[in-house]
mmCIF file of C-alpha atoms and ligand atoms in Angstrom:
data_model
loop_
_atom_site.group_PDB
_atom_site.id
_atom_site.type_symbol
_atom_site.label_atom_id
_atom_site.label_comp_id
_atom_site.label_asym_id
_atom_site.label_seq_id
_atom_site.Cartn_x
_atom_site.Cartn_y
_atom_site.Cartn_z
ATOM 1 C CA MET E 1326 82.623 269.020 -126.844
ATOM 2 C CA PRO E 1327 79.389 269.389 -124.806
ATOM 3 C CA PRO E 1328 80.265 270.759 -121.275
ATOM 4 C CA LEU E 1329 80.801 268.458 -118.669
ATOM 5 C CA VAL E 1330 78.281 268.603 -115.496
ATOM 6 C CA VAL E 1331 79.849 267.166 -112.802
ATOM 7 C CA SER E 1332 77.286 266.433 -110.379
ATOM 8 C CA ASP E 1333 79.001 263.356 -108.276
ATOM 9 C CA VAL E 1334 81.189 264.277 -105.286
ATOM 10 C CA PHE E 1335 83.884 261.599 -105.396
ATOM 11 C CA CYS E 1336 85.321 260.197 -102.234
ATOM 12 C CA LEU E 1337 88.938 259.542 -102.672
ATOM 13 C CA GLN E 1338 91.015 257.284 -100.208
ATOM 14 C CA SER E 1339 94.619 257.507 -101.691
ATOM 15 C CA HIS E 1340 96.666 256.793 -104.828
ATOM 16 C CA VAL E 1341 96.450 260.485 -106.202
ATOM 17 C CA SER E 1342 98.451 263.015 -104.692
ATOM 18 C CA ARG E 1343 96.984 266.208 -103.249
ATOM 19 C CA HIS E 1344 98.652 268.392 -105.728
ATOM 20 C CA GLU E 1345 97.075 265.866 -108.736
ATOM 21 C CA ALA E 1346 93.802 266.250 -106.651
ATOM 22 C CA LEU E 1347 93.861 270.021 -106.921
ATOM 23 C CA SER E 1348 94.880 270.268 -110.227
ATOM 24 C CA SER E 1349 92.121 267.953 -111.243
ATOM 25 C CA LEU E 1350 89.673 270.264 -109.446
ATOM 26 C CA SER E 1351 91.091 273.137 -111.511
ATOM 27 C CA LYS E 1352 90.630 271.574 -114.645
ATOM 28 C CA ALA E 1353 86.711 270.792 -113.699
ATOM 29 C CA GLY E 1354 85.813 274.090 -112.685
ATOM 30 C CA PRO E 1355 84.001 275.654 -110.023
ATOM 31 C CA ALA E 1356 81.242 273.425 -110.077
ATOM 32 C CA VAL E 1357 82.340 271.052 -107.172
ATOM 33 C CA SER E 1358 83.903 272.437 -103.884
ATOM 34 C CA LEU E 1359 86.859 270.966 -101.894
ATOM 35 C CA GLU E 1360 85.394 270.290 -98.559
ATOM 36 C CA ASP E 1361 88.442 268.106 -97.611
ATOM 37 C CA GLU E 1362 91.493 266.562 -98.734
ATOM 38 C CA ARG E 1363 89.464 263.550 -100.021
ATOM 39 C CA THR E 1364 87.007 265.103 -102.079
ATOM 40 C CA LEU E 1365 87.412 266.208 -105.575
ATOM 41 C CA PRO E 1366 85.972 266.140 -109.056
ATOM 42 C CA TYR E 1367 87.452 263.248 -111.324
ATOM 43 C CA ARG E 1368 86.714 264.421 -114.694
ATOM 44 C CA ALA E 1369 88.147 261.539 -116.737
ATOM 45 C CA ILE E 1370 85.739 259.111 -115.002
ATOM 46 C CA VAL E 1371 82.526 260.941 -115.273
ATOM 47 C CA GLU E 1372 82.940 261.520 -118.787
ATOM 48 C CA ASN E 1373 81.813 257.918 -119.567
ATOM 49 C CA SER E 1374 79.637 257.629 -116.026
ATOM 50 C CA LEU E 1375 76.491 255.741 -116.958
ATOM 51 C CA ASP E 1376 75.000 256.335 -113.304
ATOM 52 C CA ALA E 1377 77.552 255.465 -110.650
ATOM 53 C CA VAL E 1378 81.216 255.007 -110.807
ATOM 54 C CA ALA E 1379 84.061 253.401 -108.705
ATOM 55 C CA LEU E 1380 87.795 252.892 -109.018
ATOM 56 C CA ILE E 1381 89.009 249.483 -108.013
ATOM 57 C CA ARG E 1382 92.650 248.607 -106.858
ATOM 58 C CA GLN E 1383 94.740 245.300 -108.055
ATOM 59 C CA ASP E 1384 93.222 243.720 -105.106
ATOM 60 C CA SER E 1385 89.627 244.122 -105.728
ATOM 61 C CA THR E 1386 89.217 246.830 -102.587
ATOM 62 C CA THR E 1387 87.362 250.449 -103.990
ATOM 63 C CA SER E 1388 89.675 253.293 -103.783
ATOM 64 C CA PHE E 1389 87.324 255.447 -104.857
ATOM 65 C CA ALA E 1390 83.516 256.026 -105.271
ATOM 66 C CA SER E 1391 80.994 258.369 -106.570
ATOM 67 C CA ALA E 1392 78.579 259.723 -104.282
ATOM 68 C CA SER E 1393 75.844 257.949 -106.298
ATOM 69 C CA VAL E 1394 76.710 254.787 -104.409
ATOM 70 C CA THR E 1395 74.331 255.871 -102.099
ATOM 71 C CA ARG E 1396 71.825 256.503 -104.609
ATOM 72 C CA VAL E 1397 72.236 253.069 -106.099
ATOM 73 C CA LEU E 1398 73.369 250.535 -103.287
ATOM 74 C CA GLY E 1399 72.417 252.448 -100.239
ATOM 75 C CA TYR E 1400 75.833 252.711 -98.806
ATOM 76 C CA ARG E 1401 77.547 255.666 -97.280
ATOM 77 C CA LEU E 1402 80.852 256.645 -98.975
ATOM 78 C CA GLU E 1403 82.718 255.314 -96.071
ATOM 79 C CA GLU E 1404 80.815 252.205 -95.737
ATOM 80 C CA PHE E 1405 81.794 251.440 -99.526
ATOM 81 C CA VAL E 1406 85.245 252.890 -100.108
ATOM 82 C CA GLY E 1407 88.193 250.756 -98.938
ATOM 83 C CA ARG E 1408 86.164 247.346 -99.073
ATOM 84 C CA SER E 1409 86.704 244.509 -101.450
ATOM 85 C CA ILE E 1410 84.122 244.628 -104.194
ATOM 86 C CA PHE E 1411 83.477 241.113 -103.862
ATOM 87 C CA GLU E 1412 81.842 241.682 -100.397
ATOM 88 C CA PHE E 1413 78.791 243.021 -101.934
ATOM 89 C CA ILE E 1414 78.471 240.150 -104.745
ATOM 90 C CA HIS E 1415 75.922 237.209 -104.399
ATOM 91 C CA PRO E 1416 77.530 234.174 -103.505
ATOM 92 C CA ASP E 1417 76.068 232.476 -106.675
ATOM 93 C CA ASP E 1418 77.717 234.962 -108.991
ATOM 94 C CA LEU E 1419 81.171 235.439 -107.094
ATOM 95 C CA GLU E 1420 82.969 233.054 -109.230
ATOM 96 C CA ARG E 1421 81.969 234.521 -112.490
ATOM 97 C CA SER E 1422 82.714 237.948 -110.938
ATOM 98 C CA ARG E 1423 86.456 237.025 -109.918
ATOM 99 C CA LYS E 1424 87.025 235.682 -113.228
ATOM 100 C CA LEU E 1425 85.642 238.748 -114.985
ATOM 101 C CA PHE E 1426 87.518 240.715 -112.500
ATOM 102 C CA ALA E 1427 90.889 238.691 -113.398
ATOM 103 C CA ASP E 1428 90.044 238.904 -117.619
ATOM 104 C CA ALA E 1429 89.716 243.049 -116.930
ATOM 105 C CA LEU E 1430 93.094 242.899 -115.104
ATOM 106 C CA ASP E 1431 94.539 241.091 -118.005
ATOM 107 C CA SER E 1432 93.068 243.258 -120.753
ATOM 108 C CA PRO E 1433 94.353 246.770 -120.066
ATOM 109 C CA GLY E 1434 91.688 249.102 -121.903
ATOM 110 C CA LYS E 1435 89.045 246.699 -123.142
ATOM 111 C CA PRO E 1436 85.544 247.589 -121.599
ATOM 112 C CA ILE E 1437 84.269 244.387 -119.786
ATOM 113 C CA VAL E 1438 80.362 244.388 -119.408
ATOM 114 C CA ALA E 1439 78.541 242.266 -116.847
ATOM 115 C CA GLU E 1440 75.368 242.061 -114.709
ATOM 116 C CA VAL E 1441 75.951 240.540 -111.004
ATOM 117 C CA ARG E 1442 73.620 241.212 -108.167
ATOM 118 C CA CYS E 1443 74.756 243.197 -105.125
ATOM 119 C CA ARG E 1444 73.780 243.881 -101.812
ATOM 120 C CA HIS E 1445 71.856 246.753 -101.058
ATOM 121 C CA ARG E 1446 72.548 248.186 -97.813
ATOM 122 C CA ASP E 1447 68.636 247.128 -96.963
ATOM 123 C CA GLY E 1448 69.625 243.639 -97.473
ATOM 124 C CA SER E 1449 68.019 243.208 -100.524
ATOM 125 C CA TRP E 1450 69.776 242.043 -103.851
ATOM 126 C CA ARG E 1451 70.029 244.475 -106.517
ATOM 127 C CA LEU E 1452 71.185 243.680 -110.387
ATOM 128 C CA ILE E 1453 73.749 245.910 -111.302
ATOM 129 C CA GLU E 1454 74.780 246.286 -114.737
ATOM 130 C CA VAL E 1455 78.585 247.154 -114.921
ATOM 131 C CA VAL E 1456 81.067 248.217 -117.332
ATOM 132 C CA GLY E 1457 84.485 247.590 -116.171
ATOM 133 C CA VAL E 1458 87.853 248.997 -118.047
ATOM 134 C CA ASN E 1459 90.942 248.395 -116.688
ATOM 135 C CA ARG E 1460 92.946 252.121 -116.364
ATOM 136 C CA PHE E 1461 95.895 250.764 -114.410
ATOM 137 C CA ASP E 1462 98.444 251.886 -117.458
ATOM 138 C CA ASP E 1463 96.826 255.521 -117.349
ATOM 139 C CA PRO E 1464 98.573 257.556 -114.959
ATOM 140 C CA GLU E 1465 95.779 259.827 -114.208
ATOM 141 C CA VAL E 1466 93.769 256.956 -113.040
ATOM 142 C CA ARG E 1467 95.857 253.724 -112.254
ATOM 143 C CA ALA E 1468 92.694 251.864 -111.235
ATOM 144 C CA LEU E 1469 89.947 249.546 -112.931
ATOM 145 C CA VAL E 1470 87.326 252.149 -113.542
ATOM 146 C CA ALA E 1471 83.716 250.735 -113.149
ATOM 147 C CA ASN E 1472 80.903 252.168 -114.412
ATOM 148 C CA TYR E 1473 77.601 250.828 -112.737
ATOM 149 C CA ARG E 1474 73.782 250.865 -112.669
ATOM 150 C CA ASP E 1475 70.757 249.324 -110.881
ATOM 151 C CA VAL E 1476 69.145 247.461 -113.799
ATOM 152 C CA THR E 1477 66.436 245.580 -111.529
ATOM 153 C CA HIS E 1478 63.580 247.517 -112.767
ATOM 154 C CA ARG E 1479 64.679 247.075 -116.446
ATOM 155 C CA LYS E 1480 65.295 243.032 -116.125
ATOM 156 C CA ILE E 1481 61.909 242.596 -114.029
ATOM 157 C CA ALA E 1482 60.003 244.835 -117.159
ATOM 158 C CA GLU E 1483 61.831 242.775 -119.563
ATOM 159 C CA GLU E 1484 61.005 239.610 -117.951
ATOM 160 C CA GLU E 1485 57.482 240.586 -117.683
ATOM 161 C CA LEU E 1486 57.421 241.539 -121.205
ATOM 162 C CA LYS E 1487 58.618 238.130 -121.865
ATOM 163 C CA GLU E 1488 55.811 236.298 -120.070
ATOM 164 C CA SER E 1489 53.076 238.641 -121.757
ATOM 165 C CA ARG E 1490 54.587 237.714 -125.021
ATOM 166 C CA GLU E 1491 54.194 234.263 -124.154
ATOM 167 C CA GLN E 1492 50.819 234.665 -122.781
ATOM 168 C CA LEU E 1493 49.895 236.291 -125.879
ATOM 169 C CA ARG E 1494 51.086 233.474 -128.178
ATOM 170 C CA ASN E 1495 49.380 230.803 -125.976
ATOM 171 C CA LEU E 1496 46.122 232.665 -126.408
ATOM 172 C CA SER E 1497 46.654 233.197 -130.070
ATOM 173 C CA ARG E 1498 47.320 229.361 -130.571
ATOM 174 C CA HIS E 1499 44.221 228.485 -128.244
ATOM 175 C CA ILE E 1500 42.120 230.881 -130.515
ATOM 176 C CA ASN E 1501 43.444 229.365 -133.349
ATOM 177 C CA ALA E 1502 42.699 225.946 -132.240
ATOM 178 C CA ALA E 1503 39.239 226.574 -130.819
ATOM 179 C CA ARG E 1504 38.108 228.640 -134.153
ATOM 180 C CA GLU E 1505 39.440 225.503 -136.285
ATOM 181 C CA GLU E 1506 37.486 223.185 -133.755
ATOM 182 C CA GLU E 1507 34.519 225.305 -134.230
ATOM 183 C CA ARG E 1508 34.727 225.399 -137.654
ATOM 184 C CA THR E 1509 34.783 221.519 -138.159
ATOM 185 C CA ARG E 1510 32.061 221.168 -135.812
ATOM 186 C CA ILE E 1511 29.755 223.782 -137.989
ATOM 187 C CA SER E 1512 31.130 222.571 -140.936
ATOM 188 C CA ARG E 1513 29.888 218.849 -140.369
ATOM 189 C CA GLU E 1514 26.640 220.000 -138.977
ATOM 190 C CA ILE E 1515 25.672 221.962 -142.110
ATOM 191 C CA HIS E 1516 26.636 219.035 -144.142
ATOM 192 C CA ASP E 1517 25.331 216.118 -142.086
ATOM 193 C CA GLU E 1518 22.310 217.845 -140.905
ATOM 194 C CA LEU E 1519 21.123 220.277 -143.516
ATOM 195 C CA GLY E 1520 22.602 218.450 -146.097
ATOM 196 C CA GLN E 1521 20.755 215.363 -145.215
ATOM 197 C CA LYS E 1522 17.408 217.097 -144.573
ATOM 198 C CA LEU E 1523 17.546 218.654 -148.192
ATOM 199 C CA THR E 1524 18.478 215.055 -149.729
ATOM 200 C CA VAL E 1525 15.308 213.528 -147.806
ATOM 201 C CA LEU E 1526 13.249 216.868 -149.038
ATOM 202 C CA LYS E 1527 14.463 216.309 -152.661
ATOM 203 C CA MET E 1528 13.615 212.446 -152.607
ATOM 204 C CA SER E 1529 10.050 213.230 -151.244
ATOM 205 C CA VAL E 1530 9.371 216.446 -153.886
ATOM 206 C CA SER E 1531 10.662 214.140 -156.425
ATOM 207 C CA ARG E 1532 8.472 211.083 -155.622
ATOM 208 C CA LEU E 1533 5.581 213.935 -155.082
ATOM 209 C CA ARG E 1534 6.297 214.934 -158.957
ATOM 210 C CA GLN E 1535 6.329 211.198 -160.124
ATOM 211 C CA ALA E 1536 2.921 211.019 -158.195
ATOM 212 C CA LEU E 1537 1.187 214.009 -159.685
ATOM 213 C CA PRO E 1538 -1.217 213.761 -162.842
ATOM 214 C CA ARG E 1539 -0.410 214.820 -165.949
ATOM 215 C CA GLU E 1540 -2.808 217.485 -165.893
ATOM 216 C CA PRO E 1541 -2.772 220.455 -165.070
ATOM 217 C CA GLU E 1542 0.813 220.933 -166.194
ATOM 218 C CA ALA E 1543 1.356 224.247 -164.003
ATOM 219 C CA LEU E 1544 1.456 221.497 -161.040
ATOM 220 C CA ARG E 1545 4.515 219.646 -162.242
ATOM 221 C CA SER E 1546 6.335 222.490 -163.429
ATOM 222 C CA SER E 1547 6.185 224.031 -160.137
ATOM 223 C CA ALA E 1548 7.299 220.538 -158.552
ATOM 224 C CA SER E 1549 10.418 220.500 -161.137
ATOM 225 C CA ALA E 1550 11.058 224.276 -159.823
ATOM 226 C CA ILE E 1551 11.183 223.177 -156.359
ATOM 227 C CA LEU E 1552 13.465 220.362 -156.987
ATOM 228 C CA GLU E 1553 16.179 222.670 -158.820
ATOM 229 C CA SER E 1554 16.007 225.188 -155.935
ATOM 230 C CA ILE E 1555 16.727 222.365 -153.456
ATOM 231 C CA ASP E 1556 19.674 221.344 -155.740
ATOM 232 C CA GLY E 1557 20.792 224.833 -155.577
ATOM 233 C CA LEU E 1558 20.448 224.691 -151.567
ATOM 234 C CA LEU E 1559 22.578 221.507 -151.689
ATOM 235 C CA ARG E 1560 25.426 223.101 -153.552
ATOM 236 C CA THR E 1561 25.140 225.870 -151.204
ATOM 237 C CA VAL E 1562 25.239 223.899 -148.182
ATOM 238 C CA ARG E 1563 28.457 221.729 -149.927
ATOM 239 C CA ASP E 1564 30.369 224.792 -150.526
ATOM 240 C CA LEU E 1565 29.594 226.624 -147.346
ATOM 241 C CA SER E 1566 30.728 223.480 -145.487
ATOM 242 C CA THR E 1567 33.927 223.282 -147.552
ATOM 243 C CA GLU E 1568 34.580 226.792 -147.223
ATOM 244 C CA LEU E 1569 34.567 226.114 -143.134
ATOM 245 C CA ARG E 1570 36.644 223.389 -143.641
ATOM 246 C CA PRO E 1571 37.358 220.839 -146.611
ATOM 247 C CA VAL E 1572 36.819 217.545 -146.129
ATOM 248 C CA VAL E 1573 39.698 216.605 -148.132
ATOM 249 C CA LEU E 1574 42.117 217.790 -145.579
ATOM 250 C CA ASP E 1575 40.635 215.330 -143.177
ATOM 251 C CA HIS E 1576 40.078 212.447 -145.836
ATOM 252 C CA LEU E 1577 43.070 212.736 -147.912
ATOM 253 C CA GLY E 1578 45.708 214.974 -145.836
ATOM 254 C CA LEU E 1579 47.616 218.268 -146.957
ATOM 255 C CA VAL E 1580 48.721 217.972 -150.263
ATOM 256 C CA GLU E 1581 45.299 216.747 -151.716
ATOM 257 C CA ALA E 1582 43.518 219.756 -149.699
ATOM 258 C CA ILE E 1583 46.386 222.258 -151.442
ATOM 259 C CA LYS E 1584 45.870 220.616 -154.751
ATOM 260 C CA TRP E 1585 41.892 221.142 -154.421
ATOM 261 C CA GLN E 1586 42.423 224.620 -152.763
ATOM 262 C CA ALA E 1587 44.627 225.395 -155.870
ATOM 263 C CA ARG E 1588 42.253 224.426 -158.611
ATOM 264 C CA GLN E 1589 39.578 226.454 -156.517
ATOM 265 C CA PHE E 1590 41.673 229.308 -156.715
ATOM 266 C CA GLU E 1591 42.601 228.872 -160.370
ATOM 267 C CA SER E 1592 38.712 228.806 -161.173
ATOM 268 C CA ARG E 1593 38.085 231.600 -158.899
ATOM 269 C CA THR E 1594 40.659 234.150 -159.915
ATOM 270 C CA GLY E 1595 42.078 233.094 -163.161
ATOM 271 C CA ILE E 1596 45.524 233.062 -161.868
ATOM 272 C CA ALA E 1597 47.282 230.098 -162.399
ATOM 273 C CA CYS E 1598 48.366 227.994 -159.780
ATOM 274 C CA GLY E 1599 51.248 225.024 -159.945
ATOM 275 C CA ILE E 1600 51.978 222.422 -157.316
ATOM 276 C CA ARG E 1601 55.096 220.771 -156.852
ATOM 277 C CA SER E 1602 55.233 218.066 -153.886
ATOM 278 C CA ARG E 1603 58.036 215.925 -152.729
ATOM 279 C CA LEU E 1604 56.226 215.163 -149.749
ATOM 280 C CA ASP E 1605 54.316 211.693 -150.407
ATOM 281 C CA GLY E 1606 54.913 209.489 -148.092
ATOM 282 C CA VAL E 1607 55.617 211.548 -145.197
ATOM 283 C CA ALA E 1608 52.375 211.583 -142.943
ATOM 284 C CA VAL E 1609 52.105 215.141 -141.515
ATOM 285 C CA ASP E 1610 49.540 214.916 -138.737
ATOM 286 C CA PRO E 1611 46.362 216.560 -138.350
ATOM 287 C CA ASN E 1612 47.452 219.706 -136.425
ATOM 288 C CA ARG E 1613 50.272 220.645 -138.815
ATOM 289 C CA SER E 1614 48.375 219.821 -141.921
ATOM 290 C CA THR E 1615 45.741 222.286 -140.620
ATOM 291 C CA ASP E 1616 48.162 225.171 -139.705
ATOM 292 C CA LEU E 1617 50.007 224.713 -143.483
ATOM 293 C CA PHE E 1618 46.726 224.502 -145.152
ATOM 294 C CA ARG E 1619 45.584 227.533 -143.594
ATOM 295 C CA VAL E 1620 49.340 229.410 -144.143
ATOM 296 C CA VAL E 1621 48.706 228.463 -147.831
ATOM 297 C CA GLN E 1622 45.050 229.670 -147.905
ATOM 298 C CA GLU E 1623 46.555 232.967 -146.454
ATOM 299 C CA ALA E 1624 48.979 233.281 -148.810
ATOM 300 C CA LEU E 1625 46.805 232.899 -151.644
ATOM 301 C CA THR E 1626 44.513 235.574 -150.447
ATOM 302 C CA ASN E 1627 47.358 237.872 -150.318
ATOM 303 C CA VAL E 1628 48.210 237.095 -153.930
ATOM 304 C CA VAL E 1629 44.906 238.013 -154.969
ATOM 305 C CA ARG E 1630 44.730 241.007 -153.234
ATOM 306 C CA HIS E 1631 47.992 242.558 -153.113
ATOM 307 C CA ALA E 1632 50.337 240.739 -155.634
ATOM 308 C CA ARG E 1633 48.712 241.573 -159.547
ATOM 309 C CA ALA E 1634 50.287 238.493 -160.186
ATOM 310 C CA THR E 1635 49.413 236.084 -162.904
ATOM 311 C CA ARG E 1636 51.362 233.130 -161.724
ATOM 312 C CA VAL E 1637 51.657 231.427 -158.058
ATOM 313 C CA GLN E 1638 53.708 227.980 -157.395
ATOM 314 C CA ILE E 1639 53.583 226.237 -154.544
ATOM 315 C CA GLN E 1640 56.185 223.871 -153.539
ATOM 316 C CA LEU E 1641 56.322 221.294 -150.399
ATOM 317 C CA LEU E 1642 59.791 219.669 -150.216
ATOM 318 C CA ARG E 1643 61.401 217.812 -147.216
ATOM 319 C CA GLU E 1644 64.994 219.091 -146.288
ATOM 320 C CA ALA E 1645 67.009 217.431 -143.751
ATOM 321 C CA GLY E 1646 64.240 216.573 -141.325
ATOM 322 C CA ASP E 1647 62.145 219.757 -142.217
ATOM 323 C CA LEU E 1648 58.874 220.239 -144.062
ATOM 324 C CA LEU E 1649 59.754 223.321 -146.181
ATOM 325 C CA LEU E 1650 56.451 225.061 -147.731
ATOM 326 C CA GLU E 1651 56.920 227.867 -150.145
ATOM 327 C CA VAL E 1652 54.484 229.916 -152.237
ATOM 328 C CA SER E 1653 55.813 232.367 -154.875
ATOM 329 C CA ASP E 1654 54.082 234.821 -157.248
ATOM 330 C CA ASN E 1655 55.253 236.537 -159.954
ATOM 331 C CA GLY E 1656 53.788 239.767 -158.759
ATOM 332 C CA GLN E 1657 54.640 243.516 -158.289
ATOM 333 C CA GLY E 1658 56.311 242.626 -154.588
ATOM 334 C CA ILE E 1659 55.563 243.926 -151.209
ATOM 335 C CA GLN E 1660 55.223 247.679 -151.616
ATOM 336 C CA GLN E 1661 57.142 249.505 -148.878
ATOM 337 C CA GLU E 1662 54.876 252.590 -148.527
ATOM 338 C CA ASP E 1663 51.938 250.403 -147.428
ATOM 339 C CA GLY E 1664 50.475 252.302 -144.549
ATOM 340 C CA SER E 1665 48.086 249.673 -143.855
ATOM 341 C CA ARG E 1666 51.061 247.301 -142.480
ATOM 342 C CA GLN E 1667 50.234 248.004 -138.966
ATOM 343 C CA ALA E 1668 46.639 246.607 -139.154
ATOM 344 C CA SER E 1669 47.604 243.554 -141.317
ATOM 345 C CA LEU E 1670 47.305 240.620 -139.455
ATOM 346 C CA GLY E 1671 47.425 237.960 -141.779
ATOM 347 C CA LEU E 1672 51.154 237.652 -142.008
ATOM 348 C CA LEU E 1673 51.523 238.014 -138.014
ATOM 349 C CA GLY E 1674 49.089 235.030 -138.233
ATOM 350 C CA ILE E 1675 51.295 233.136 -140.252
ATOM 351 C CA ARG E 1676 54.459 233.521 -138.115
ATOM 352 C CA GLU E 1677 52.276 232.754 -134.908
ATOM 353 C CA ARG E 1678 51.015 229.625 -136.237
ATOM 354 C CA ILE E 1679 54.166 228.625 -137.738
ATOM 355 C CA GLN E 1680 56.423 229.385 -134.384
ATOM 356 C CA ALA E 1681 53.896 227.790 -132.176
ATOM 357 C CA LEU E 1682 55.156 224.506 -134.559
ATOM 358 C CA GLY E 1683 58.591 225.326 -133.841
ATOM 359 C CA GLY E 1684 59.136 226.865 -137.250
ATOM 360 C CA THR E 1685 60.447 229.574 -139.384
ATOM 361 C CA VAL E 1686 58.839 231.903 -141.695
ATOM 362 C CA GLU E 1687 60.599 234.229 -144.384
ATOM 363 C CA ILE E 1688 59.737 236.605 -146.670
ATOM 364 C CA SER E 1689 61.560 237.933 -149.803
ATOM 365 C CA SER E 1690 60.473 240.476 -151.965
ATOM 366 C CA THR E 1691 61.387 242.190 -154.777
ATOM 367 C CA SER E 1692 59.685 245.122 -156.272
ATOM 368 C CA GLY E 1693 58.702 243.998 -159.565
ATOM 369 C CA SER E 1694 59.702 240.368 -159.236
ATOM 370 C CA GLY E 1695 57.236 238.630 -157.154
ATOM 371 C CA THR E 1696 56.730 237.873 -153.376
ATOM 372 C CA ARG E 1697 58.172 234.517 -151.978
ATOM 373 C CA LEU E 1698 56.788 233.033 -148.516
ATOM 374 C CA ARG E 1699 59.176 230.592 -147.291
ATOM 375 C CA VAL E 1700 58.018 228.144 -144.152
ATOM 376 C CA ARG E 1701 60.109 225.559 -142.595
ATOM 377 C CA ILE E 1702 58.599 223.701 -139.861
ATOM 378 C CA PRO E 1703 60.518 220.353 -137.982
ATOM 379 C CA LEU E 1704 59.007 217.262 -139.446
ATOM 380 C CA VAL E 1705 58.427 214.990 -136.515
ATOM 381 C CA ALA E 1706 56.058 212.725 -138.610
ATOM 382 C CA LYS E 1707 55.950 209.037 -139.259
ATOM 383 C CA GLU E 1708 56.831 207.944 -142.444
ATOM 384 C CA THR E 1709 55.509 205.444 -144.737
ATOM 385 C CA GLY E 1710 58.345 204.977 -147.370
ATOM 386 C CA HIS E 1711 58.861 206.414 -150.877
ATOM 387 C CA GLU E 1712 58.755 209.884 -149.995
ATOM 388 C CA GLU E 1713 60.852 211.447 -152.402
ATOM 389 C CA ASP E 1714 58.325 210.485 -155.640
ATOM 390 C CA PRO E 1715 57.972 213.783 -157.494
ATOM 391 C CA ASP E 1716 54.505 214.715 -157.708
ATOM 392 C CA ARG E 1717 53.558 217.526 -160.497
ATOM 393 C CA ARG E 1718 50.339 218.711 -161.227
HETATM 394 N N1 ADP O 2919 52.152 238.158 -152.348
HETATM 395 C C1 ADP O 2919 52.308 239.665 -152.157
HETATM 396 N N2 ADP O 2919 52.531 240.202 -153.186
HETATM 397 C C2 ADP O 2919 52.376 241.835 -152.745
HETATM 398 N N3 ADP O 2919 52.521 242.314 -151.302
HETATM 399 C C3 ADP O 2919 52.060 241.398 -150.235
HETATM 400 C C4 ADP O 2919 51.843 239.835 -150.675
HETATM 401 N N4 ADP O 2919 51.678 239.282 -149.398
HETATM 402 C C5 ADP O 2919 51.464 240.535 -148.628
HETATM 403 N N5 ADP O 2919 51.648 241.885 -149.159
HETATM 404 C C6 ADP O 2919 51.772 243.108 -148.594
HETATM 405 O O1 ADP O 2919 52.126 242.771 -147.077
HETATM 406 C C7 ADP O 2919 50.933 243.390 -146.536
HETATM 407 C C8 ADP O 2919 50.547 242.285 -145.156
HETATM 408 O O2 ADP O 2919 50.005 241.033 -145.688
HETATM 409 P P1 ADP O 2919 49.008 240.684 -144.437
HETATM 410 O O3 ADP O 2919 49.430 240.421 -143.180
HETATM 411 O O4 ADP O 2919 48.127 239.535 -145.006
HETATM 412 O O5 ADP O 2919 47.703 241.435 -144.174
HETATM 413 P P2 ADP O 2919 46.570 242.182 -145.105
HETATM 414 O O6 ADP O 2919 46.499 241.266 -146.316
HETATM 415 O O7 ADP O 2919 45.549 241.921 -144.378
HETATM 416 O O8 ADP O 2919 46.650 243.343 -145.831
HETATM 417 C C9 ADP O 2919 49.898 243.507 -147.322
HETATM 418 O O9 ADP O 2919 49.332 244.645 -147.058
HETATM 419 C C10 ADP O 2919 50.495 243.592 -148.896
HETATM 420 O O10 ADP O 2919 50.788 245.004 -148.538
HETATM 421 MG MG1 MG O 2920 46.631 239.066 -145.764
#
């Protein structure tokens, strides 16, 4: 056992005889000097001490307090010892404290942990964390032993941390929404403005080619080459605009957009992608659709990047008022020792999106037998009936 450092001097008002006090002192060694009859070390109590210690009688008065009461609550020992602990407790915490005290009296030996506001000598309220143990049965103690400390600053720090997390979450939500809006706008602009101008240009060149004389041949083939380039540009414009925001998501909804994405994925990567949807008939609002669609995109990107899979399965189901989205692959699973985890924002982004919808994300992965991403969000959407129609691709 490590040597005990008795840093506190205790004030003892009664209940331990001078003889007991002196024998306690001799056990504790010379670290504490006996200034008067009421001062002595009390090893049994300090052993589990957090910051400060008090002994409390059945009638709630303090028989004994460590000197650190002054550091924690500002009182001199003689201002604290002998008074009921309830005199120091905030009125709003009184009822709960009395109940806890009664519970402690009923359960010897059982530590009871609580946080209560106590009045500091300077008039302020401090949040005190206390661990009380009924030791009335212990002939060496015969009291309720309370170890306590000031956790006000910790609590404030916790609150601030919580608040700043909430702010970050709001910020991320805001950024996602703004990005989505921007993508939609740019996508539309590219599609409508560029696309239309190119189409007009194509028609003009086409007319020009028709109006060209048969000779020289070179002129007509130049016109044809220009037309081909314009067709190429039109394809690029369409792909670019779809990449930014698939029109199908806005026009045909989530399931069709995911099917479209799956086909794109298959043709681009050669990895088979199956879809099973039992959502038909459930209207998913545009915001949720966008989020779920982006989740699928990120999950599929991860499959290409990390999984070494040959097959992906996407499932959309409805389960007890929730919408369930599952993306599973038959790849190698998440590698534990992957050092890049901290910088990976994809899964974090998925969590943020889904949490913002009040949902949950589960990722399960077994080495060698694939990864499964499971997303569940509450479905507060209007129904149009027949939602149980299975739809397989
Ligand atoms: N389908 C998957 N198969 C295997 N590993 C995966 C899969 N999805 C994610 N991972 C692992 O989880 C990590 C975190 O993914 P993510 O947050 O999307 O970051 P990033 O893709 O940028 O690395 C990846 O680096 C990868 O190691
Ligand atoms: Mg990723």
